[in-house]
Short mmCIF file of C-alpha atoms and ligand atoms in Angstrom, two decimals:
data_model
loop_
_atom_site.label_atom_id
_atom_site.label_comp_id
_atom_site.label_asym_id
_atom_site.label_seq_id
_atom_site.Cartn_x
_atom_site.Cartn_y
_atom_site.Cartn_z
CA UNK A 896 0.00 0.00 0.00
CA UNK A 897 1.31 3.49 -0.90
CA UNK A 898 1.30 5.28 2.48
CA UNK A 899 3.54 8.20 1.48
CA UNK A 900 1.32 11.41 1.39
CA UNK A 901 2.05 13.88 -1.13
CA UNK A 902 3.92 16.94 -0.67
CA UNK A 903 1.96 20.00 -1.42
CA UNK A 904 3.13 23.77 -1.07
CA UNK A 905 1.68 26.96 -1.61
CA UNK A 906 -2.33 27.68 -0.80
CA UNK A 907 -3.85 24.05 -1.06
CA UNK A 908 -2.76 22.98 2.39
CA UNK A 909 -6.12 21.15 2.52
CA UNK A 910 -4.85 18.37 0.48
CA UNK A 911 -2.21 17.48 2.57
CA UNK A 912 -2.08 13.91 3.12
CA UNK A 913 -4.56 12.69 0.10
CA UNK A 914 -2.54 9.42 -0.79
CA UNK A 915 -1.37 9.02 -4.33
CA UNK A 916 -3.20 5.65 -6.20
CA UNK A 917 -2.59 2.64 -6.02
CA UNK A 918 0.87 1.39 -8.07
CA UNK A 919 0.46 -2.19 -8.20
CA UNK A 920 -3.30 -2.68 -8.39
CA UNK A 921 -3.99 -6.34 -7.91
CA UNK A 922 -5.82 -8.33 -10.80
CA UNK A 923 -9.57 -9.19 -9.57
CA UNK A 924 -10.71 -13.08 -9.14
CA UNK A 925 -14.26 -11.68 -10.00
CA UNK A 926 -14.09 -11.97 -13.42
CA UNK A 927 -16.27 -8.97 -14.66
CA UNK A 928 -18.72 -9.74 -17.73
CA UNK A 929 -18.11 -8.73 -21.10
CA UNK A 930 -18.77 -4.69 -21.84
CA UNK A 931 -18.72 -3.91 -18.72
CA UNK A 932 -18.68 -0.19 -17.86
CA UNK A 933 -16.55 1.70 -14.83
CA UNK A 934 -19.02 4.57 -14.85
CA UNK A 935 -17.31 6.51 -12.26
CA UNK A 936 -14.01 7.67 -12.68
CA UNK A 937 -11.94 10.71 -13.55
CA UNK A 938 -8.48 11.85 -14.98
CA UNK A 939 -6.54 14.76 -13.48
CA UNK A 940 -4.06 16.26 -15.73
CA UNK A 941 -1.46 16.09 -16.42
CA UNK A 942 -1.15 19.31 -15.08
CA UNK A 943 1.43 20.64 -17.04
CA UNK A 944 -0.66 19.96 -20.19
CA UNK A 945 -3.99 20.63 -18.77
CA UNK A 946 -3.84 22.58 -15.38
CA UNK A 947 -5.61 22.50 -12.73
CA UNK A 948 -8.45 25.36 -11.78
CA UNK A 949 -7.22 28.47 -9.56
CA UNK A 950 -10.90 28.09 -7.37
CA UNK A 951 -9.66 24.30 -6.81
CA UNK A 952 -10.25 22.72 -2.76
CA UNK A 953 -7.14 20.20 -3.53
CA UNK A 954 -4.56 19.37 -6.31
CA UNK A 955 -4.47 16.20 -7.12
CA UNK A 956 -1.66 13.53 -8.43
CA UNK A 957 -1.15 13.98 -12.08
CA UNK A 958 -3.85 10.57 -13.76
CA UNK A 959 -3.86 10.61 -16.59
CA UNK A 960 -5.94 8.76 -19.60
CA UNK A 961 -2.64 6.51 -20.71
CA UNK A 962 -2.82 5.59 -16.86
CA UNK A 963 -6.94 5.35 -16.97
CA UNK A 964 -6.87 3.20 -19.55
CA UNK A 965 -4.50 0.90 -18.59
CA UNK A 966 -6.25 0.18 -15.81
CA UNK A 967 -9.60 -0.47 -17.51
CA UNK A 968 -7.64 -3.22 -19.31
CA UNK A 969 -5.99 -4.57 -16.52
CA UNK A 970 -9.09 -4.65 -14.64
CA UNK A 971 -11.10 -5.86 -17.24
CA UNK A 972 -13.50 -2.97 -18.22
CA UNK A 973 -14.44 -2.66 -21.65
CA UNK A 974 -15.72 1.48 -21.25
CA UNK A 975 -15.11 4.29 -18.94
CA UNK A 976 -17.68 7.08 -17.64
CA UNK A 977 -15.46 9.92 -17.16
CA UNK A 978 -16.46 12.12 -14.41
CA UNK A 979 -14.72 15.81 -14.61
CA UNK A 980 -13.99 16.52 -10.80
CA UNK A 981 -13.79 19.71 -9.35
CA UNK A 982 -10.40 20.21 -9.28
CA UNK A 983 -10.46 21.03 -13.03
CA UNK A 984 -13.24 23.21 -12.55
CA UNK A 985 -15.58 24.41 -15.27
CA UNK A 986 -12.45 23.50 -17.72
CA UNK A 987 -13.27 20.28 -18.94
CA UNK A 988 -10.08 20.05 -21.51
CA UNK A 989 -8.21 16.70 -19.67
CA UNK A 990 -11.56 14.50 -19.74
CA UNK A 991 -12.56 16.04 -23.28
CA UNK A 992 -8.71 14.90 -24.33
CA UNK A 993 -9.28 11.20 -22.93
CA UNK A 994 -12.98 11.07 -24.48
CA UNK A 995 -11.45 11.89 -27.99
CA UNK A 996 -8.31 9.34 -27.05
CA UNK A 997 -10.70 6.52 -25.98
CA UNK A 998 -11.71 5.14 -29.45
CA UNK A 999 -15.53 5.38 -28.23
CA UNK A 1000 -14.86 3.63 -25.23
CA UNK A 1001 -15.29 6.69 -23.47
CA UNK A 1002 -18.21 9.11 -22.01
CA UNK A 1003 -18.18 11.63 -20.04
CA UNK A 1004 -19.64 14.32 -17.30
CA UNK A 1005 -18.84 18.27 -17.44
CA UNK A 1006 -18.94 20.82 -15.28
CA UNK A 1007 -20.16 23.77 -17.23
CA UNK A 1008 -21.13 27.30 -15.95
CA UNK A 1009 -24.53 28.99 -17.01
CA UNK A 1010 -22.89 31.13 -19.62
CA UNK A 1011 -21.94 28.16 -21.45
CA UNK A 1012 -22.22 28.70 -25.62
CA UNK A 1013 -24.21 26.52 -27.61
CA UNK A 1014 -21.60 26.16 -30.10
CA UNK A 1015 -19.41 24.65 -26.70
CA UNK A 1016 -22.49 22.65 -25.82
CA UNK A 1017 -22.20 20.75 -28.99
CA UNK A 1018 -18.75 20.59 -28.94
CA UNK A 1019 -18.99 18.61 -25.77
CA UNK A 1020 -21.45 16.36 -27.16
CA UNK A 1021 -19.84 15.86 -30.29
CA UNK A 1022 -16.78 14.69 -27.91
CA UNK A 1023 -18.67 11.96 -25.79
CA UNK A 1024 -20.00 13.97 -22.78
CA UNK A 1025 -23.91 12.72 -21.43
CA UNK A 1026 -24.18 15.03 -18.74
CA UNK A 1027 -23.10 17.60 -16.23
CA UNK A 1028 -22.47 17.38 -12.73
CA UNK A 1029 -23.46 19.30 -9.63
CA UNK A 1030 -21.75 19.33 -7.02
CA UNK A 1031 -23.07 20.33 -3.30
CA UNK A 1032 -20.41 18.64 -0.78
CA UNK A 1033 -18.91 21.70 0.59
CA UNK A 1034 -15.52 20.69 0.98
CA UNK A 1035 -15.44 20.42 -2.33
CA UNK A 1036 -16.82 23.56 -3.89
CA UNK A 1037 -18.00 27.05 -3.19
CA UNK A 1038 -21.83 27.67 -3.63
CA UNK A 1039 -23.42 28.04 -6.59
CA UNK A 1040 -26.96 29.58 -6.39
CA UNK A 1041 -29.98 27.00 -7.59
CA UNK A 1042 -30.85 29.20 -10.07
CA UNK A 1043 -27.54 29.42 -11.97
CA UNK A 1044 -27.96 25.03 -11.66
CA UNK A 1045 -31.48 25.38 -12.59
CA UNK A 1046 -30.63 27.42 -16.13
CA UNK A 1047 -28.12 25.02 -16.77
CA UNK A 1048 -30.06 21.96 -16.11
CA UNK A 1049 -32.73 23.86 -18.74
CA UNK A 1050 -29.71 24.05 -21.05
CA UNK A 1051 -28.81 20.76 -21.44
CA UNK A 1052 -31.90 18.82 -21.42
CA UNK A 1053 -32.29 20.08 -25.04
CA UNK A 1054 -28.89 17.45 -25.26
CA UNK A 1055 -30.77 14.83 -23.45
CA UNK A 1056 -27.68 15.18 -21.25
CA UNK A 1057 -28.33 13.90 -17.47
CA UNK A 1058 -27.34 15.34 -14.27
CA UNK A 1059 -25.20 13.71 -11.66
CA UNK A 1060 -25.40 15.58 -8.25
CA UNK A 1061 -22.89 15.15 -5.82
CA UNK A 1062 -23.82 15.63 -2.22
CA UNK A 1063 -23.70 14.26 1.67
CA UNK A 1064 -26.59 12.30 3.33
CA UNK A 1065 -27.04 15.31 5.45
CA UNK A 1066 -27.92 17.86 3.24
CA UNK A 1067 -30.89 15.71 1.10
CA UNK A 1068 -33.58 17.02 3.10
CA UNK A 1069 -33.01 20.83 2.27
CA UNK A 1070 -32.00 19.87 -1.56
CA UNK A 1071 -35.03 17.27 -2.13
CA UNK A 1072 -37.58 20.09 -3.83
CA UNK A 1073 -34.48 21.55 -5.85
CA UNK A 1074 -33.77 18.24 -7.05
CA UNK A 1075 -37.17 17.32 -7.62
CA UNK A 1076 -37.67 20.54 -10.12
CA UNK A 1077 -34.88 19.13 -12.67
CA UNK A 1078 -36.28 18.54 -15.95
CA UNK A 1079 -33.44 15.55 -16.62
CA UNK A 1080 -32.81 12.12 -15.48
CA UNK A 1081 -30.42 12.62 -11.74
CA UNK A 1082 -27.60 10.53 -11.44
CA UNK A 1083 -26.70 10.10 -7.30
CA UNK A 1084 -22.60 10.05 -6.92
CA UNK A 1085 -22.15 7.46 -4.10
CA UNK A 1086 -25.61 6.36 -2.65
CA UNK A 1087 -26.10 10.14 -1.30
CA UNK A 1088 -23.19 9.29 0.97
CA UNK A 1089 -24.57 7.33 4.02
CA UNK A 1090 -23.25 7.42 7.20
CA UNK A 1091 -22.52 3.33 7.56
CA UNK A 1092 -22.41 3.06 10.97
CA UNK A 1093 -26.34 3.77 11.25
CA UNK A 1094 -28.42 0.88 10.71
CA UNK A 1095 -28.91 0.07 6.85
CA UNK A 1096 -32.91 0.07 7.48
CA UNK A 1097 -32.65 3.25 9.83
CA UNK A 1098 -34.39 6.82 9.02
CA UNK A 1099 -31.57 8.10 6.95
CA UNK A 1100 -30.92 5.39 4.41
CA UNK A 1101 -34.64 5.60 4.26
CA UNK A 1102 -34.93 8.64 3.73
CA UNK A 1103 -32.84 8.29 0.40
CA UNK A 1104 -34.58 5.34 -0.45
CA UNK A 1105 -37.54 6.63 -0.78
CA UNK A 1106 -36.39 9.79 -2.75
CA UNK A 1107 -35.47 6.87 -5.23
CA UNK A 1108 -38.71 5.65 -5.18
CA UNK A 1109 -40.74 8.68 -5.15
CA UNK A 1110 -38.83 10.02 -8.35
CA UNK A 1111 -38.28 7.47 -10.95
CA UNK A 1112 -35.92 10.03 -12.61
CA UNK A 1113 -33.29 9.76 -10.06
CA UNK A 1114 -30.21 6.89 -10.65
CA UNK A 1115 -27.34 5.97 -8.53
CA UNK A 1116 -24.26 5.05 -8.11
CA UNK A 1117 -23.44 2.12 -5.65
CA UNK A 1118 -19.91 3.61 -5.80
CA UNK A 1119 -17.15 3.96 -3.34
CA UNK A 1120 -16.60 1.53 -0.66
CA UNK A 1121 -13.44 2.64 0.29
CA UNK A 1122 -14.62 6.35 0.43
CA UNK A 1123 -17.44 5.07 3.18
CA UNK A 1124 -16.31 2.58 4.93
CA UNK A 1125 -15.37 2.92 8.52
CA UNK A 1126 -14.65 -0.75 8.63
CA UNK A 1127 -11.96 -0.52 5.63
CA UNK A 1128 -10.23 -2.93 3.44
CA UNK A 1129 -9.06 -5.82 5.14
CA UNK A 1130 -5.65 -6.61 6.70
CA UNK A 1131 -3.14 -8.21 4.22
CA UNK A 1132 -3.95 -11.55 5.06
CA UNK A 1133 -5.01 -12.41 2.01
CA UNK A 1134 -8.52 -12.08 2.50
CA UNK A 1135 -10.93 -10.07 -0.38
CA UNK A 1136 -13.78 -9.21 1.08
CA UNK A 1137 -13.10 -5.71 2.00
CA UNK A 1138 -15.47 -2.82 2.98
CA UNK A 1139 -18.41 -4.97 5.06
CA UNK A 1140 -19.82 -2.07 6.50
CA UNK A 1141 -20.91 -0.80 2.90
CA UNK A 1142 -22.17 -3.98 1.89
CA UNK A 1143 -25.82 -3.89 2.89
CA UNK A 1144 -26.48 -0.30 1.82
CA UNK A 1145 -24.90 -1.14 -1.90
CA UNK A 1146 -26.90 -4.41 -2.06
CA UNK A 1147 -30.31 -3.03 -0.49
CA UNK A 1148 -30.16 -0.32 -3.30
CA UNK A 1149 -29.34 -2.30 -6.24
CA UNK A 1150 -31.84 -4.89 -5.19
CA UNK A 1151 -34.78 -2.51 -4.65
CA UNK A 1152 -33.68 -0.32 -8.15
CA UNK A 1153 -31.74 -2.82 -10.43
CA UNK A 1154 -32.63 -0.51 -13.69
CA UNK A 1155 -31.21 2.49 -12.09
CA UNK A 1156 -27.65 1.53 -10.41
CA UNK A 1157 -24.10 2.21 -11.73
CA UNK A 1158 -21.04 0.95 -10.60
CA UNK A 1159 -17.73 2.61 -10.99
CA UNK A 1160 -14.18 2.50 -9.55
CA UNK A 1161 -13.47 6.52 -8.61
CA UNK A 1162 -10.07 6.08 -9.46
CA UNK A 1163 -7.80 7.71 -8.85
CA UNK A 1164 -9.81 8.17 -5.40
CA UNK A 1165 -9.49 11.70 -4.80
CA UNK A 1166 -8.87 13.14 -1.30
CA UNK A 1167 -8.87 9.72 0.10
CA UNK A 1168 -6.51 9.98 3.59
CA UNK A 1169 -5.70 6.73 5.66
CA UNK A 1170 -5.17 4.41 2.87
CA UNK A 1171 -5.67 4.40 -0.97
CA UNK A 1172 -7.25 1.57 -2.03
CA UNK A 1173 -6.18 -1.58 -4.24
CA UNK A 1174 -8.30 -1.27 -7.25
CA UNK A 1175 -8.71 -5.18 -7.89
CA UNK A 1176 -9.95 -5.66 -4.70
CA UNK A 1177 -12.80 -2.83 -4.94
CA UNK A 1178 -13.71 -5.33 -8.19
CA UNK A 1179 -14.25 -7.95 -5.89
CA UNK A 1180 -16.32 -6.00 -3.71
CA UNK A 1181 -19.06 -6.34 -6.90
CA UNK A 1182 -20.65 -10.35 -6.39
CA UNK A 1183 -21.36 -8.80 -2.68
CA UNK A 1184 -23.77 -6.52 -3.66
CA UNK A 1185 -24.27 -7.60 -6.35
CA UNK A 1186 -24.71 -11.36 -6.34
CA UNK A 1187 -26.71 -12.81 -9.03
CA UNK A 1188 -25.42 -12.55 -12.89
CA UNK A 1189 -28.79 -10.58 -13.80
CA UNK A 1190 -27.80 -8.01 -11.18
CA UNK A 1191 -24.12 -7.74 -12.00
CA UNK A 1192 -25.40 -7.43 -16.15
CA UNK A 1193 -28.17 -4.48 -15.36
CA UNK A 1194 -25.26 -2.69 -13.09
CA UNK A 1195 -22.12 -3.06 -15.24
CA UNK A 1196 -23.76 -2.65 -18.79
CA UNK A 1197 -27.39 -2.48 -18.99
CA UNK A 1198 -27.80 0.61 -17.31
CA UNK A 1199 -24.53 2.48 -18.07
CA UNK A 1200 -25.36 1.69 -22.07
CA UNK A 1201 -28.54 2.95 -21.53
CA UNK A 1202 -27.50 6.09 -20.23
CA UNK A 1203 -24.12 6.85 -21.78
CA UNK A 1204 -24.66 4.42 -25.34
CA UNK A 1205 -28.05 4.77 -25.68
CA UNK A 1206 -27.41 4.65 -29.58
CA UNK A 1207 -26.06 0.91 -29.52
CA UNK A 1208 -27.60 -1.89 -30.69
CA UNK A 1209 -29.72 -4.14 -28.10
CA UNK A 1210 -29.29 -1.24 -25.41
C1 0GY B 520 -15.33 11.63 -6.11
C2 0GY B 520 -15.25 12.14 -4.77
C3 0GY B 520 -14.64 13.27 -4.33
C4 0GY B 520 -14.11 14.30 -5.16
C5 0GY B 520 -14.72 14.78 -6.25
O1 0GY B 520 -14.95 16.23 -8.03
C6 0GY B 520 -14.28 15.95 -7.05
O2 0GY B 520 -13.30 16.59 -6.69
O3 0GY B 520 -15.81 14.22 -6.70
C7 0GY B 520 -14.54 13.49 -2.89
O4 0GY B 520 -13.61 14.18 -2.46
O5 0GY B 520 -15.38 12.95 -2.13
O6 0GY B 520 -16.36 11.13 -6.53
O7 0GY B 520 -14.36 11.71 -6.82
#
């Protein structure tokens, strides 16, 4: 395990201690099925070809799409959903670069700000993005009023684009009507980020539970383990069954909402302190929550071709 933090200098002292990725991922014994899609992930940089956004909350490790898509081979991914994360801002140059690198075996999600051209618009479309993300977890970003999101959101439904919204369990109450007033499909980074130490069938997972059911708009992604876990990976003993403590929220949502789940890696796992995680293992996380073949097929490519391929055969 890489447990050398970073140096940083200069104003991002915040990101002191976020753990470069994993060198050495192991290779997973869950085989994943053919086409499958890591619908969560992101590149950063380099940052001396693409640099990184003044109003950024960390700087990241230079990952880059060589890197990205080395380990979608390795791991056995046939397609990547590249997410643009916020330390690249509203520039979304080093995830347009790997879309246009990918062959087609790439999609992605922007950031863009309301004043966003058409003629840009299109030229993000025309590149492989499906979507645009908003993010509300504070550490992340400063605010952006709802109705600067709101004219956006108008904006690209014209594109059929989608909306992934990033935020904590906390804050779902006071965003649920703002959320509910989107005219696109929502896309939920990381099950709304429960708190994994409550019970699974307690008020809070409930409470985004039923915001899935209430809106059949709204997707998510039964995404990063290692990011909630307070368990964590195991102890190198050999054993793969890492993350427990995230098990039954992953598998209650997939079960109840098999049509609207993605899975994805997060590498390079951004802002992650304590340890980084082995990127084979988080593949073997999968057959626990999601344990039947039909499952595993509707999260890995069913749904992500449906969002991000819709134009494929069979989707
Ligand atoms: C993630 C999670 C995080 C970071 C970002 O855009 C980002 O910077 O999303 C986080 O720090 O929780 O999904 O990559």
């Amino acid at each position: 395990m890489n447990d050398v933090a970073r140096p940083v200098s200069g104003p991002f002292e915040k990101t002191k201690g976020w753990l470069d990725w994993f060198d050495n991922p192991s290779r997973p014994r869950f085989k994943l099925p053919q086409g499958a899609v890591d619908a969560h992930c992101h590149v950063f940089g380099p940052g001396a070809e693409f640099p990184f956004a003044p109003e950024r909350k960390y700087t990241p490790c230079d990952a880059s799409k060589a890197q990205l898509f080395a380990l979608r081979d390795h791991l056995g991914f046939a397609r990547n959903v590249i997410v643009q994360a916020t330390c690249h801002g509203a520039d979304n140059s080093a995830m347009v670069d790997a879309l246009l690198s990918s062959g087609g075996r790439a999609r992605g999600v922007a950031t863009v700000r309301r004043d966003v051209t058409d003629a840009e618009l299109k030229r993000l479309h025309q590149a492989g993005v499906r979507g645009v993300r908003f993010n509300f977890v504070k550490r992340l970003v400063d605010f952006t009023p709802k109705d600067e999101l709101l004219a956006i959101a108008e904006r690209i439904a014209e594109h059929g684009w989608h909306i992934v919204v990033y935020f904590e369990a906390q804050d779902l109450p006071e965003l649920i009507d703002f959320f509910a007033a989107l005219p696109a499909t929502l896309v939920v980074d990381h099950m709304g980020r429960p708190d994994v130490t409550k019970p699974v069938d307690g008020p809070e997972f409930a409470r985004f539970l039923k915001f899935m059911d209430d809106y059949e708009n709204v997707w998510c992604k039964a995404t990063c383990p290692e990011r909630l876990s307070v368990s964590g990976p195991p102890a190198l003993n050999g054993e793969r069954n890492a993350y427990r403590d995230v098990v039954p929220f992953a598998r209650k949502v997939i079960e109840e909402f098999p049509d609207r789940v993605l899975w994805g890696t997060d590498w390079p796992h951004p802002n992650l302190k304590g340890h980084m995680p082995d990127d084979g293992l988080l593949i073997d996380f999968i057959p626990h929550i999601a344990p039947a073949a039909d499952l595993q097929e509707l999260l890995l490519i069913d749904n992500p071709m449906r969002l991000y391929w819709p134009e494929e055969k069979g989707v």
